[in-house]
Amino acid sequence: MMHRKQLLGILLVAAGVAFGSPLYAAVKSNTGKIVQTLVKGDAIFGGCMVKLDKNIGAGCTNWVSFGCSGEPLPYSKDVAYNMFDSAKMAFALGWEVKIWGDNQQLVNGHCLATRIDVMGPPAP
């Protein structure tokens, strides 16, 4: 005999499948070091990306786009460039970052970064 909680779980899964919504969090973060940057003159990859030394998770790889080309963004191009500038600074200094990637906002198959925190120099 099925319990109420089991039935509710089945109904929620069925509703997610029926309406095409994912069953996992859209935004996931991970902390690591940036190992590569990419700048492209057109909208492919959003114009600018970074590669973290580990996967972000929730369907995001270790590459994330900041959307410097501005297509389409939930924030302004200025914010995109500021986040990318923060990432480049952390890359140049070898500092860790925490990057949030949104698996519902894809740029050429890669998650869009929605936030970046630069951790600063390691404690002495």
Tab-separated table of N, CA and C in Angstrom:
chain	number	residue	atom	x	y	z
A	1	MET	N	0.832	-1.171	0.000
A	1	MET	CA	0.000	0.000	0.000
A	1	MET	C	0.890	1.253	0.000
A	2	MET	N	0.538	2.220	-0.833
A	2	MET	CA	1.334	3.420	-0.994
A	2	MET	C	0.970	4.462	0.071
A	3	HIS	N	2.007	5.064	0.651
A	3	HIS	CA	1.796	6.110	1.645
A	3	HIS	C	1.589	7.451	0.952
A	4	ARG	N	1.054	8.404	1.681
A	4	ARG	CA	0.786	9.740	1.128
A	4	ARG	C	2.053	10.415	0.609
A	5	LYS	N	3.158	10.308	1.358
A	5	LYS	CA	4.403	10.946	0.941
A	5	LYS	C	4.920	10.342	-0.357
A	6	GLN	N	4.813	9.029	-0.506
A	6	GLN	CA	5.249	8.388	-1.740
A	6	GLN	C	4.392	8.846	-2.913
A	7	LEU	N	3.082	8.910	-2.701
A	7	LEU	CA	2.170	9.344	-3.751
A	7	LEU	C	2.450	10.789	-4.137
A	8	LEU	N	2.678	11.644	-3.152
A	8	LEU	CA	2.995	13.040	-3.422
A	8	LEU	C	4.293	13.158	-4.223
A	9	GLY	N	5.300	12.366	-3.859
A	9	GLY	CA	6.563	12.366	-4.604
A	9	GLY	C	6.367	11.957	-6.044
A	10	ILE	N	5.579	10.939	-6.280
A	10	ILE	CA	5.302	10.478	-7.648
A	10	ILE	C	4.575	11.559	-8.432
A	11	LEU	N	3.625	12.216	-7.800
A	11	LEU	CA	2.885	13.280	-8.471
A	11	LEU	C	3.788	14.462	-8.820
A	12	LEU	N	4.709	14.815	-7.915
A	12	LEU	CA	5.625	15.911	-8.195
A	12	LEU	C	6.561	15.578	-9.347
A	13	VAL	N	7.055	14.355	-9.390
A	13	VAL	CA	7.907	13.927	-10.493
A	13	VAL	C	7.121	13.956	-11.802
A	14	ALA	N	5.912	13.448	-11.791
A	14	ALA	CA	5.078	13.437	-12.998
A	14	ALA	C	4.798	14.859	-13.479
A	15	ALA	N	4.526	15.771	-12.543
A	15	ALA	CA	4.276	17.161	-12.920
A	15	ALA	C	5.526	17.788	-13.523
A	16	GLY	N	6.693	17.485	-12.970
A	16	GLY	CA	7.942	18.010	-13.505
A	16	GLY	C	8.195	17.524	-14.912
A	17	VAL	N	7.925	16.263	-15.167
A	17	VAL	CA	8.112	15.705	-16.507
A	17	VAL	C	7.093	16.301	-17.468
A	18	ALA	N	5.850	16.403	-17.030
A	18	ALA	CA	4.786	16.906	-17.894
A	18	ALA	C	5.021	18.350	-18.306
A	19	PHE	N	5.537	19.160	-17.404
A	19	PHE	CA	5.729	20.566	-17.709
A	19	PHE	C	7.161	20.889	-18.118
A	20	GLY	N	8.009	19.897	-18.221
A	20	GLY	CA	9.361	20.084	-18.713
A	20	GLY	C	10.301	20.803	-17.766
A	21	SER	N	9.949	20.903	-16.507
A	21	SER	CA	10.843	21.581	-15.578
A	21	SER	C	11.821	20.584	-14.990
A	22	PRO	N	13.074	21.015	-14.774
A	22	PRO	CA	14.056	20.104	-14.214
A	22	PRO	C	13.753	19.812	-12.752
A	23	LEU	N	14.237	18.682	-12.290
A	23	LEU	CA	13.988	18.270	-10.918
A	23	LEU	C	15.176	18.534	-10.029
A	24	TYR	N	16.089	19.362	-10.473
A	24	TYR	CA	17.238	19.719	-9.664
A	24	TYR	C	17.409	21.230	-9.708
A	25	ALA	N	18.167	21.747	-8.790
A	25	ALA	CA	18.341	23.197	-8.664
A	25	ALA	C	18.913	23.783	-9.945
A	26	ALA	N	18.424	24.945	-10.320
A	26	ALA	CA	18.898	25.610	-11.526
A	26	ALA	C	20.275	26.228	-11.316
A	27	VAL	N	20.562	26.706	-10.122
A	27	VAL	CA	21.826	27.382	-9.855
A	27	VAL	C	22.647	26.567	-8.873
A	28	LYS	N	23.897	26.324	-9.221
A	28	LYS	CA	24.810	25.543	-8.392
A	28	LYS	C	26.143	26.271	-8.363
A	29	SER	N	26.873	26.140	-7.265
A	29	SER	CA	28.172	26.808	-7.172
A	29	SER	C	29.253	25.821	-6.766
A	30	ASN	N	30.486	26.214	-7.045
A	30	ASN	CA	31.636	25.456	-6.595
A	30	ASN	C	32.809	26.418	-6.454
A	31	THR	N	33.729	26.058	-5.575
A	31	THR	CA	34.908	26.876	-5.330
A	31	THR	C	36.126	26.190	-5.924
A	32	GLY	N	36.960	26.969	-6.589
A	32	GLY	CA	38.176	26.425	-7.176
A	32	GLY	C	38.987	27.529	-7.810
A	33	LYS	N	39.964	27.119	-8.606
A	33	LYS	CA	40.828	28.081	-9.299
A	33	LYS	C	40.481	28.091	-10.780
A	34	ILE	N	40.584	29.257	-11.364
A	34	ILE	CA	40.379	29.393	-12.801
A	34	ILE	C	41.656	28.933	-13.487
A	35	VAL	N	41.506	28.042	-14.474
A	35	VAL	CA	42.673	27.490	-15.163
A	35	VAL	C	42.783	27.951	-16.612
A	36	GLN	N	41.726	28.616	-17.117
A	36	GLN	CA	41.762	29.075	-18.499
A	36	GLN	C	40.697	30.154	-18.695
A	37	THR	N	41.003	31.117	-19.557
A	37	THR	CA	40.011	32.117	-19.954
A	37	THR	C	39.817	32.024	-21.459
A	38	LEU	N	38.664	32.513	-21.930
A	38	LEU	CA	38.355	32.499	-23.354
A	38	LEU	C	37.639	33.798	-23.695
A	39	VAL	N	38.094	34.479	-24.735
A	39	VAL	CA	37.426	35.673	-25.241
A	39	VAL	C	37.191	35.451	-26.723
A	40	LYS	N	35.955	35.661	-27.170
A	40	LYS	CA	35.585	35.436	-28.569
A	40	LYS	C	34.883	36.689	-29.077
A	41	GLY	N	35.162	37.088	-30.286
A	41	GLY	CA	34.638	38.323	-30.841
A	41	GLY	C	33.176	38.307	-31.221
A	42	ASP	N	32.553	37.146	-31.197
A	42	ASP	CA	31.131	37.089	-31.531
A	42	ASP	C	30.356	36.520	-30.340
A	43	ALA	N	29.083	36.247	-30.553
A	43	ALA	CA	28.220	35.801	-29.454
A	43	ALA	C	28.423	34.333	-29.074
A	44	ILE	N	29.230	33.586	-29.844
A	44	ILE	CA	29.469	32.188	-29.489
A	44	ILE	C	30.155	32.147	-28.131
A	45	PHE	N	29.659	31.295	-27.277
A	45	PHE	CA	30.129	31.163	-25.894
A	45	PHE	C	29.870	32.423	-25.074
A	46	GLY	N	29.030	33.327	-25.570
A	46	GLY	CA	28.714	34.547	-24.851
A	46	GLY	C	29.813	35.584	-24.913
A	47	GLY	N	30.841	35.348	-25.711
A	47	GLY	CA	31.925	36.306	-25.865
A	47	GLY	C	33.055	36.145	-24.868
A	48	CYS	N	32.763	35.600	-23.680
A	48	CYS	CA	33.818	35.423	-22.675
A	48	CYS	C	33.432	34.280	-21.738
A	49	MET	N	34.413	33.468	-21.403
A	49	MET	CA	34.187	32.312	-20.531
A	49	MET	C	35.418	32.084	-19.669
A	50	VAL	N	35.229	31.298	-18.615
A	50	VAL	CA	36.359	30.795	-17.843
A	50	VAL	C	36.156	29.311	-17.588
A	51	LYS	N	37.285	28.655	-17.359
A	51	LYS	CA	37.282	27.235	-17.021
A	51	LYS	C	37.787	27.104	-15.588
A	52	LEU	N	36.958	26.495	-14.746
A	52	LEU	CA	37.324	26.242	-13.355
A	52	LEU	C	38.052	24.907	-13.279
A	53	ASP	N	38.841	24.679	-12.255
A	53	ASP	CA	39.587	23.426	-12.132
A	53	ASP	C	38.715	22.241	-11.717
A	54	LYS	N	37.415	22.472	-11.539
A	54	LYS	CA	36.466	21.389	-11.224
A	54	LYS	C	35.090	21.751	-11.750
A	55	ASN	N	34.244	20.756	-11.908
A	55	ASN	CA	32.885	21.009	-12.373
A	55	ASN	C	32.091	21.787	-11.339
A	56	ILE	N	31.200	22.620	-11.828
A	56	ILE	CA	30.328	23.378	-10.931
A	56	ILE	C	29.220	22.479	-10.406
A	57	GLY	N	28.696	21.591	-11.233
A	57	GLY	CA	27.660	20.661	-10.804
A	57	GLY	C	26.293	21.044	-11.347
A	58	ALA	N	25.298	20.229	-11.036
A	58	ALA	CA	23.906	20.421	-11.463
A	58	ALA	C	23.785	20.626	-12.968
A	59	GLY	N	24.525	19.846	-13.721
A	59	GLY	CA	24.454	19.950	-15.169
A	59	GLY	C	25.417	20.945	-15.768
A	60	CYS	N	26.147	21.685	-14.948
A	60	CYS	CA	27.150	22.633	-15.441
A	60	CYS	C	28.509	21.950	-15.434
A	61	THR	N	29.283	22.196	-16.496
A	61	THR	CA	30.637	21.650	-16.559
A	61	THR	C	31.583	22.588	-15.813
A	62	ASN	N	32.867	22.487	-16.096
A	62	ASN	CA	33.821	23.404	-15.480
A	62	ASN	C	33.989	24.691	-16.289
A	63	TRP	N	33.365	24.791	-17.460
A	63	TRP	CA	33.334	26.020	-18.252
A	63	TRP	C	32.048	26.781	-17.955
A	64	VAL	N	32.147	28.092	-17.720
A	64	VAL	CA	30.957	28.936	-17.570
A	64	VAL	C	31.141	30.208	-18.398
A	65	SER	N	30.037	30.691	-18.936
A	65	SER	CA	30.042	31.930	-19.699
A	65	SER	C	29.567	33.072	-18.815
A	66	PHE	N	30.143	34.248	-19.030
A	66	PHE	CA	29.664	35.446	-18.350
A	66	PHE	C	28.726	36.250	-19.238
A	67	GLY	N	28.616	35.887	-20.502
A	67	GLY	CA	27.679	36.559	-21.400
A	67	GLY	C	28.094	37.964	-21.784
A	68	CYS	N	29.379	38.175	-22.019
A	68	CYS	CA	29.872	39.519	-22.350
A	68	CYS	C	29.248	40.069	-23.633
A	69	SER	N	28.765	39.192	-24.519
A	69	SER	CA	28.128	39.659	-25.755
A	69	SER	C	26.735	40.224	-25.497
A	70	GLY	N	26.181	39.921	-24.326
A	70	GLY	CA	24.881	40.468	-23.959
A	70	GLY	C	23.681	39.709	-24.485
A	71	GLU	N	23.877	38.526	-25.042
A	71	GLU	CA	22.774	37.770	-25.640
A	71	GLU	C	22.557	36.446	-24.957
A	72	PRO	N	21.439	36.131	-24.468
A	72	PRO	CA	20.539	36.975	-23.679
A	72	PRO	C	21.023	36.958	-22.242
A	73	LEU	N	20.829	38.020	-21.541
A	73	LEU	CA	21.312	38.124	-20.167
A	73	LEU	C	20.195	38.534	-19.215
A	74	PRO	N	20.214	37.973	-18.014
A	74	PRO	CA	19.282	38.449	-16.992
A	74	PRO	C	19.837	39.677	-16.264
A	75	TYR	N	21.048	40.117	-16.670
A	75	TYR	CA	21.697	41.288	-16.092
A	75	TYR	C	22.358	42.067	-17.225
A	76	SER	N	22.876	43.247	-16.929
A	76	SER	CA	23.462	44.099	-17.971
A	76	SER	C	24.830	43.584	-18.429
A	77	LYS	N	25.253	44.053	-19.613
A	77	LYS	CA	26.588	43.712	-20.110
A	77	LYS	C	27.663	44.245	-19.171
A	78	ASP	N	27.401	45.376	-18.521
A	78	ASP	CA	28.363	45.918	-17.565
A	78	ASP	C	28.623	44.933	-16.437
A	79	VAL	N	27.562	44.307	-15.942
A	79	VAL	CA	27.715	43.305	-14.881
A	79	VAL	C	28.501	42.117	-15.410
A	80	ALA	N	28.212	41.689	-16.641
A	80	ALA	CA	28.938	40.569	-17.246
A	80	ALA	C	30.432	40.869	-17.315
A	81	TYR	N	30.786	42.062	-17.800
A	81	TYR	CA	32.193	42.439	-17.894
A	81	TYR	C	32.837	42.561	-16.512
A	82	ASN	N	32.105	43.087	-15.529
A	82	ASN	CA	32.654	43.176	-14.174
A	82	ASN	C	32.942	41.801	-13.597
A	83	MET	N	32.025	40.840	-13.822
A	83	MET	CA	32.271	39.482	-13.337
A	83	MET	C	33.471	38.866	-14.045
A	84	PHE	N	33.570	39.071	-15.368
A	84	PHE	CA	34.701	38.532	-16.122
A	84	PHE	C	36.009	39.182	-15.674
A	85	ASP	N	35.986	40.500	-15.402
A	85	ASP	CA	37.179	41.178	-14.883
A	85	ASP	C	37.614	40.586	-13.545
A	86	SER	N	36.654	40.314	-12.672
A	86	SER	CA	36.973	39.682	-11.383
A	86	SER	C	37.610	38.314	-11.597
A	87	ALA	N	37.068	37.561	-12.564
A	87	ALA	CA	37.606	36.236	-12.865
A	87	ALA	C	39.035	36.333	-13.399
A	88	LYS	N	39.289	37.292	-14.286
A	88	LYS	CA	40.638	37.457	-14.843
A	88	LYS	C	41.638	37.863	-13.761
A	89	MET	N	41.199	38.726	-12.836
A	89	MET	CA	42.077	39.123	-11.740
A	89	MET	C	42.438	37.909	-10.889
A	90	ALA	N	41.437	37.107	-10.547
A	90	ALA	CA	41.681	35.909	-9.733
A	90	ALA	C	42.601	34.941	-10.472
A	91	PHE	N	42.424	34.803	-11.779
A	91	PHE	CA	43.263	33.929	-12.590
A	91	PHE	C	44.712	34.411	-12.566
A	92	ALA	N	44.912	35.710	-12.763
A	92	ALA	CA	46.264	36.271	-12.800
A	92	ALA	C	46.972	36.144	-11.457
A	93	LEU	N	46.219	36.270	-10.363
A	93	LEU	CA	46.816	36.218	-9.028
A	93	LEU	C	46.838	34.810	-8.432
A	94	GLY	N	46.163	33.855	-9.102
A	94	GLY	CA	46.122	32.482	-8.597
A	94	GLY	C	45.197	32.303	-7.396
A	95	TRP	N	44.251	33.214	-7.232
A	95	TRP	CA	43.316	33.136	-6.113
A	95	TRP	C	42.125	32.253	-6.456
A	96	GLU	N	41.512	31.686	-5.443
A	96	GLU	CA	40.307	30.885	-5.635
A	96	GLU	C	39.095	31.788	-5.841
A	97	VAL	N	38.117	31.228	-6.529
A	97	VAL	CA	36.841	31.908	-6.734
A	97	VAL	C	35.715	30.931	-6.409
A	98	LYS	N	34.573	31.474	-6.136
A	98	LYS	CA	33.349	30.685	-6.042
A	98	LYS	C	32.445	31.210	-7.140
A	99	ILE	N	32.058	30.316	-8.053
A	99	ILE	CA	31.244	30.702	-9.201
A	99	ILE	C	29.922	29.958	-9.154
A	100	TRP	N	28.839	30.708	-9.375
A	100	TRP	CA	27.510	30.137	-9.479
A	100	TRP	C	27.168	30.033	-10.959
A	101	GLY	N	26.734	28.837	-11.400
A	101	GLY	CA	26.318	28.626	-12.777
A	101	GLY	C	24.855	28.240	-12.830
A	102	ASP	N	24.123	28.765	-13.804
A	102	ASP	CA	22.687	28.512	-13.956
A	102	ASP	C	22.467	27.567	-15.127
A	103	ASN	N	21.975	26.352	-14.820
A	103	ASN	CA	21.766	25.366	-15.881
A	103	ASN	C	20.485	25.613	-16.677
A	104	GLN	N	19.727	26.637	-16.301
A	104	GLN	CA	18.542	27.023	-17.065
A	104	GLN	C	18.860	28.155	-18.035
A	105	GLN	N	20.026	28.762	-17.899
A	105	GLN	CA	20.479	29.848	-18.771
A	105	GLN	C	21.746	29.365	-19.473
A	106	LEU	N	21.583	28.715	-20.607
A	106	LEU	CA	22.730	28.147	-21.319
A	106	LEU	C	23.197	29.082	-22.426
A	107	VAL	N	24.507	29.140	-22.596
A	107	VAL	CA	25.122	29.912	-23.672
A	107	VAL	C	25.938	28.922	-24.497
A	108	ASN	N	25.409	28.568	-25.667
A	108	ASN	CA	26.054	27.591	-26.538
A	108	ASN	C	26.373	26.301	-25.781
A	109	GLY	N	25.433	25.870	-24.931
A	109	GLY	CA	25.569	24.619	-24.196
A	109	GLY	C	26.272	24.726	-22.860
A	110	HIS	N	26.733	25.913	-22.502
A	110	HIS	CA	27.433	26.099	-21.237
A	110	HIS	C	26.594	26.958	-20.297
A	111	CYS	N	26.699	26.692	-19.016
A	111	CYS	CA	25.928	27.435	-18.020
A	111	CYS	C	26.378	28.888	-17.963
A	112	LEU	N	25.425	29.757	-17.679
A	112	LEU	CA	25.710	31.170	-17.499
A	112	LEU	C	26.088	31.412	-16.042
A	113	ALA	N	27.173	32.124	-15.825
A	113	ALA	CA	27.573	32.492	-14.467
A	113	ALA	C	26.645	33.608	-13.987
A	114	THR	N	26.126	33.451	-12.787
A	114	THR	CA	25.241	34.465	-12.232
A	114	THR	C	25.891	35.215	-11.071
A	115	ARG	N	27.023	34.702	-10.611
A	115	ARG	CA	27.729	35.346	-9.502
A	115	ARG	C	29.149	34.799	-9.443
A	116	ILE	N	30.075	35.643	-9.028
A	116	ILE	CA	31.444	35.204	-8.771
A	116	ILE	C	31.936	35.912	-7.511
A	117	ASP	N	32.505	35.144	-6.613
A	117	ASP	CA	33.148	35.684	-5.424
A	117	ASP	C	34.640	35.381	-5.521
A	118	VAL	N	35.469	36.400	-5.433
A	118	VAL	CA	36.923	36.217	-5.416
A	118	VAL	C	37.329	36.073	-3.964
A	119	MET	N	38.015	34.986	-3.647
A	119	MET	CA	38.324	34.654	-2.265
A	119	MET	C	39.493	35.444	-1.677
A	120	GLY	N	40.335	36.028	-2.501
A	120	GLY	CA	41.470	36.789	-1.978
A	120	GLY	C	42.663	35.889	-1.708
A	121	PRO	N	43.750	36.492	-1.257
A	121	PRO	CA	44.969	35.708	-1.058
A	121	PRO	C	44.810	34.726	0.091
A	122	PRO	N	45.521	33.610	0.010
A	122	PRO	CA	45.478	32.647	1.121
A	122	PRO	C	46.046	33.269	2.398
A	123	ALA	N	45.526	32.843	3.515
A	123	ALA	CA	46.030	33.342	4.801
A	123	ALA	C	47.481	32.916	4.998
A	124	PRO	N	48.308	33.801	5.567
A	124	PRO	CA	49.723	33.453	5.747
A	124	PRO	C	49.920	32.404	6.813
